[in-house]
Tab-separated table of C-alpha atoms in Angstrom:
chain	number	residue	atom	x	y	z
A	927	UNK	CA	0.074	0.255	0.475
A	928	UNK	CA	1.317	2.724	-0.823
A	929	UNK	CA	0.369	5.444	1.946
A	930	UNK	CA	0.606	9.775	2.296
A	931	UNK	CA	0.133	11.527	5.280
A	932	UNK	CA	0.334	14.867	5.541
A	933	UNK	CA	2.076	16.777	8.226
A	934	UNK	CA	4.460	14.167	8.703
A	935	UNK	CA	7.243	15.445	10.626
A	936	UNK	CA	5.545	15.989	14.053
A	937	UNK	CA	4.271	13.865	16.585
A	938	UNK	CA	0.984	11.795	15.039
A	939	UNK	CA	2.542	12.011	11.488
A	940	UNK	CA	6.073	11.096	11.808
A	941	UNK	CA	4.213	8.146	14.351
A	942	UNK	CA	2.031	7.571	11.067
A	943	UNK	CA	4.700	7.015	9.408
A	944	UNK	CA	7.159	5.284	11.488
A	945	UNK	CA	4.347	2.710	11.631
A	946	UNK	CA	3.180	2.131	8.354
A	947	UNK	CA	6.373	2.104	7.126
A	948	UNK	CA	6.892	-0.956	9.143
A	949	UNK	CA	3.731	-2.065	8.341
A	950	UNK	CA	5.556	-2.623	4.908
A	951	UNK	CA	3.714	0.583	3.529
A	952	UNK	CA	5.146	3.450	0.601
A	953	UNK	CA	4.601	6.139	3.306
A	954	UNK	CA	4.357	9.871	1.076
A	955	UNK	CA	5.401	11.959	3.975
A	956	UNK	CA	5.178	15.689	4.069
A	957	UNK	CA	5.451	19.537	5.448
A	958	UNK	CA	5.857	22.716	5.510
A	959	UNK	CA	8.930	23.010	5.821
A	960	UNK	CA	11.367	19.006	6.119
A	961	UNK	CA	14.257	18.068	5.064
A	962	UNK	CA	13.668	14.655	3.995
A	963	UNK	CA	10.450	15.121	2.801
A	964	UNK	CA	7.484	16.356	0.539
A	965	UNK	CA	6.880	20.161	1.166
A	966	UNK	CA	2.856	21.030	1.620
A	967	UNK	CA	1.343	23.466	2.785
A	968	UNK	CA	-2.060	22.566	3.500
A	969	UNK	CA	-3.317	25.654	3.560
A	970	UNK	CA	-1.899	26.986	0.765
A	971	UNK	CA	-3.513	26.307	-3.339
A	972	UNK	CA	-0.620	27.034	-4.707
A	973	UNK	CA	1.125	23.696	-2.884
A	974	UNK	CA	-1.185	21.000	-3.333
A	975	UNK	CA	-0.892	22.066	-7.144
A	976	UNK	CA	2.249	21.747	-6.900
A	977	UNK	CA	2.573	18.124	-5.422
A	978	UNK	CA	0.143	16.346	-7.074
A	979	UNK	CA	1.771	18.240	-9.800
A	980	UNK	CA	4.332	16.126	-8.635
A	981	UNK	CA	3.674	12.998	-8.284
A	982	UNK	CA	2.306	13.040	-11.404
A	983	UNK	CA	1.189	8.897	-12.476
A	984	UNK	CA	1.729	8.106	-9.172
A	985	UNK	CA	-0.760	5.255	-7.264
A	986	UNK	CA	-1.804	6.585	-4.105
A	987	UNK	CA	-3.899	2.927	-1.974
A	988	UNK	CA	-4.144	6.251	1.409
A	989	UNK	CA	-4.549	9.375	1.785
A	990	UNK	CA	-3.674	10.350	5.228
A	991	UNK	CA	-5.112	14.649	5.912
A	992	UNK	CA	-3.650	15.514	9.853
A	993	UNK	CA	-1.744	18.140	9.100
A	994	UNK	CA	-3.762	21.090	10.986
A	995	UNK	CA	-3.537	23.997	14.461
A	996	UNK	CA	-5.018	25.138	16.983
A	997	UNK	CA	-4.337	27.934	17.556
A	998	UNK	CA	-6.433	29.175	20.414
A	999	UNK	CA	-5.825	26.645	24.006
A	1000	UNK	CA	-7.375	29.097	26.037
A	1001	UNK	CA	-8.708	32.140	24.208
A	1002	UNK	CA	-10.476	34.079	26.691
A	1003	UNK	CA	-14.420	34.950	25.180
A	1004	UNK	CA	-13.871	38.045	25.661
A	1005	UNK	CA	-11.650	40.091	23.781
A	1006	UNK	CA	-10.169	36.720	21.996
A	1007	UNK	CA	-10.457	34.874	19.270
A	1008	UNK	CA	-9.864	36.769	16.671
A	1009	UNK	CA	-11.065	36.481	13.428
A	1010	UNK	CA	-7.787	35.272	11.390
A	1011	UNK	CA	-7.686	33.102	14.043
A	1012	UNK	CA	-10.530	32.132	12.796
A	1013	UNK	CA	-9.310	32.297	9.228
A	1014	UNK	CA	-5.948	30.208	10.036
A	1015	UNK	CA	-6.795	27.878	11.020
A	1016	UNK	CA	-10.344	26.769	8.918
A	1017	UNK	CA	-7.432	27.214	6.246
A	1018	UNK	CA	-5.785	24.222	7.741
A	1019	UNK	CA	-8.593	22.101	9.514
A	1020	UNK	CA	-11.334	22.202	6.716
A	1021	UNK	CA	-9.960	23.511	3.539
A	1022	UNK	CA	-6.869	22.090	2.795
A	1023	UNK	CA	-8.223	19.216	3.942
A	1024	UNK	CA	-10.968	18.579	1.558
A	1025	UNK	CA	-7.826	20.773	-1.995
A	1026	UNK	CA	-5.510	18.047	-0.195
A	1027	UNK	CA	-8.471	15.772	-1.790
A	1028	UNK	CA	-9.598	17.037	-4.729
A	1029	UNK	CA	-6.354	17.486	-6.285
A	1030	UNK	CA	-4.988	13.905	-4.742
A	1031	UNK	CA	-8.657	12.683	-6.100
A	1032	UNK	CA	-6.947	11.204	-9.661
A	1033	UNK	CA	-3.965	9.993	-7.516
A	1034	UNK	CA	-6.089	7.455	-5.748
A	1035	UNK	CA	-8.208	6.323	-8.657
A	1036	UNK	CA	-5.415	4.898	-9.677
A	1037	UNK	CA	-4.540	3.362	-6.744
A	1038	UNK	CA	-6.021	-0.626	-5.722
A	1039	UNK	CA	-8.599	0.065	-3.324
A	1040	UNK	CA	-8.170	3.482	-2.429
A	1041	UNK	CA	-8.778	5.119	0.692
A	1042	UNK	CA	-9.368	8.515	3.277
A	1043	UNK	CA	-8.182	8.652	6.634
A	1044	UNK	CA	-9.081	11.731	9.066
A	1045	UNK	CA	-8.106	13.545	11.524
A	1046	UNK	CA	-10.311	14.748	13.201
A	1047	UNK	CA	-10.956	15.083	17.486
A	1048	UNK	CA	-13.876	14.216	20.019
A	1049	UNK	CA	-14.471	18.249	20.756
A	1050	UNK	CA	-15.909	17.451	16.911
A	1051	UNK	CA	-19.138	15.551	18.827
A	1052	UNK	CA	-22.266	17.935	19.750
A	1053	UNK	CA	-22.502	15.692	22.513
A	1054	UNK	CA	-19.070	16.885	24.058
A	1055	UNK	CA	-20.038	20.046	24.659
A	1056	UNK	CA	-17.928	21.436	27.455
A	1057	UNK	CA	-17.174	25.439	26.593
A	1058	UNK	CA	-14.171	26.680	24.626
A	1059	UNK	CA	-11.466	25.984	22.155
A	1060	UNK	CA	-14.778	27.554	20.060
A	1061	UNK	CA	-11.995	27.622	16.834
A	1062	UNK	CA	-10.869	24.731	17.243
A	1063	UNK	CA	-13.761	22.832	17.658
A	1064	UNK	CA	-15.553	24.797	15.074
A	1065	UNK	CA	-12.923	23.442	12.054
A	1066	UNK	CA	-12.794	19.839	13.505
A	1067	UNK	CA	-16.641	19.433	13.154
A	1068	UNK	CA	-16.411	21.352	9.437
A	1069	UNK	CA	-13.715	18.690	8.895
A	1070	UNK	CA	-15.747	15.219	10.233
A	1071	UNK	CA	-19.315	16.749	7.572
A	1072	UNK	CA	-16.811	17.024	5.251
A	1073	UNK	CA	-15.884	14.079	5.879
A	1074	UNK	CA	-18.722	12.345	5.949
A	1075	UNK	CA	-20.130	13.931	2.905
A	1076	UNK	CA	-17.020	13.268	0.697
A	1077	UNK	CA	-18.154	9.327	1.931
A	1078	UNK	CA	-21.635	9.674	0.111
A	1079	UNK	CA	-19.918	11.332	-2.380
A	1080	UNK	CA	-17.710	9.317	-3.679
A	1081	UNK	CA	-19.014	5.127	-2.445
A	1082	UNK	CA	-19.436	4.595	-5.679
A	1083	UNK	CA	-16.320	5.226	-7.093
A	1084	UNK	CA	-15.376	3.061	-4.589
A	1085	UNK	CA	-13.300	5.767	-2.354
A	1086	UNK	CA	-13.584	5.388	0.975
A	1087	UNK	CA	-13.444	8.287	3.807
A	1088	UNK	CA	-13.280	7.648	7.604
A	1089	UNK	CA	-12.951	10.709	10.149
A	1090	UNK	CA	-11.159	9.628	13.389
A	1091	UNK	CA	-10.569	10.974	16.773
A	1092	UNK	CA	-6.120	9.955	17.682
A	1093	UNK	CA	-6.797	10.128	21.182
A	1094	UNK	CA	-5.414	12.437	23.470
A	1095	UNK	CA	-1.721	12.002	22.606
A	1096	UNK	CA	1.514	13.623	24.426
A	1097	UNK	CA	2.997	15.008	21.409
A	1098	UNK	CA	2.527	20.123	21.514
A	1099	UNK	CA	-0.578	20.120	21.152
A	1100	UNK	CA	-2.085	18.084	22.947
A	1101	UNK	CA	0.886	18.110	26.353
A	1102	UNK	CA	2.360	16.024	28.166
A	1103	UNK	CA	-0.629	15.512	30.481
A	1104	UNK	CA	-2.460	13.305	28.010
A	1105	UNK	CA	-2.661	10.187	28.170
A	1106	UNK	CA	-1.073	8.201	24.939
A	1107	UNK	CA	1.730	8.665	23.724
A	1108	UNK	CA	2.212	8.971	19.534
A	1109	UNK	CA	3.217	5.820	19.332
A	1110	UNK	CA	0.229	4.199	21.134
A	1111	UNK	CA	-2.105	6.273	18.845
A	1112	UNK	CA	0.064	5.343	15.399
A	1113	UNK	CA	-0.537	1.582	16.223
A	1114	UNK	CA	-4.794	2.370	16.733
A	1115	UNK	CA	-4.992	4.886	13.825
A	1116	UNK	CA	-2.910	1.795	11.576
A	1117	UNK	CA	-5.907	-0.553	12.136
A	1118	UNK	CA	-7.799	1.582	11.447
A	1119	UNK	CA	-6.832	3.209	8.434
A	1120	UNK	CA	-5.775	-0.313	7.451
A	1121	UNK	CA	-9.873	-1.791	8.333
A	1122	UNK	CA	-11.109	0.958	6.214
A	1123	UNK	CA	-13.579	-0.096	3.842
A	1124	UNK	CA	-16.749	1.146	1.368
A	1125	UNK	CA	-19.130	-1.201	3.699
A	1126	UNK	CA	-17.706	1.356	6.601
A	1127	UNK	CA	-17.115	4.040	5.122
A	1128	UNK	CA	-18.454	7.836	6.553
A	1129	UNK	CA	-17.529	5.880	9.883
A	1130	UNK	CA	-16.042	8.485	12.314
A	1131	UNK	CA	-14.323	6.110	15.464
A	1132	UNK	CA	-11.922	7.158	18.003
A	1133	UNK	CA	-8.492	5.857	17.531
A	1134	UNK	CA	-8.911	2.001	19.523
A	1135	UNK	CA	-11.724	1.060	16.935
A	1136	UNK	CA	-14.438	2.363	19.398
A	1137	UNK	CA	-17.830	4.303	17.311
A	1138	UNK	CA	-17.878	7.806	18.357
A	1139	UNK	CA	-20.573	9.939	18.699
A	1140	UNK	CA	-21.491	12.859	16.450
């Protein structure tokens, strides 16, 4: 299986790249700036188009949309959450996901049993709404909605789409108090990617395979 992973240099992306490679996958990792990886800024349409052009003729069996940002942690309701922060967050967490999938669809169509993994979050769920982090929660909810609709449109083409909560992971984003390591998250996510099929397309699951309420 040839898999492309966005945001593959830190945390979960790097761990998932390693895990999939250890299972025999041919992994193409991307990052904004990182030696040894394909250059991709998902917020820049020209960068997305350039990646697709560089991969011209390459077949992909899997696309993992992992790149994202969490900029509004700890923002106060009064005076916080500036408009620019909303725009930057949605550019990475929603628009960037869509543009990457859109640009790489020709490559997925060449692959055997193609599948798309969108990394969202349990914070996308309307059943889990303790307040705060309004931008991140809204953007991850939008990514969940995007994945569900893509699953419906791409199923007739034989492309499966799954949306996943990666766990509360010990990364720069998750913090040192988080519950699981990047390696644990990556092991579960790799299992989910390999299990994803047209029968399960549109699923919203946790890293360890539990169905998550929408």
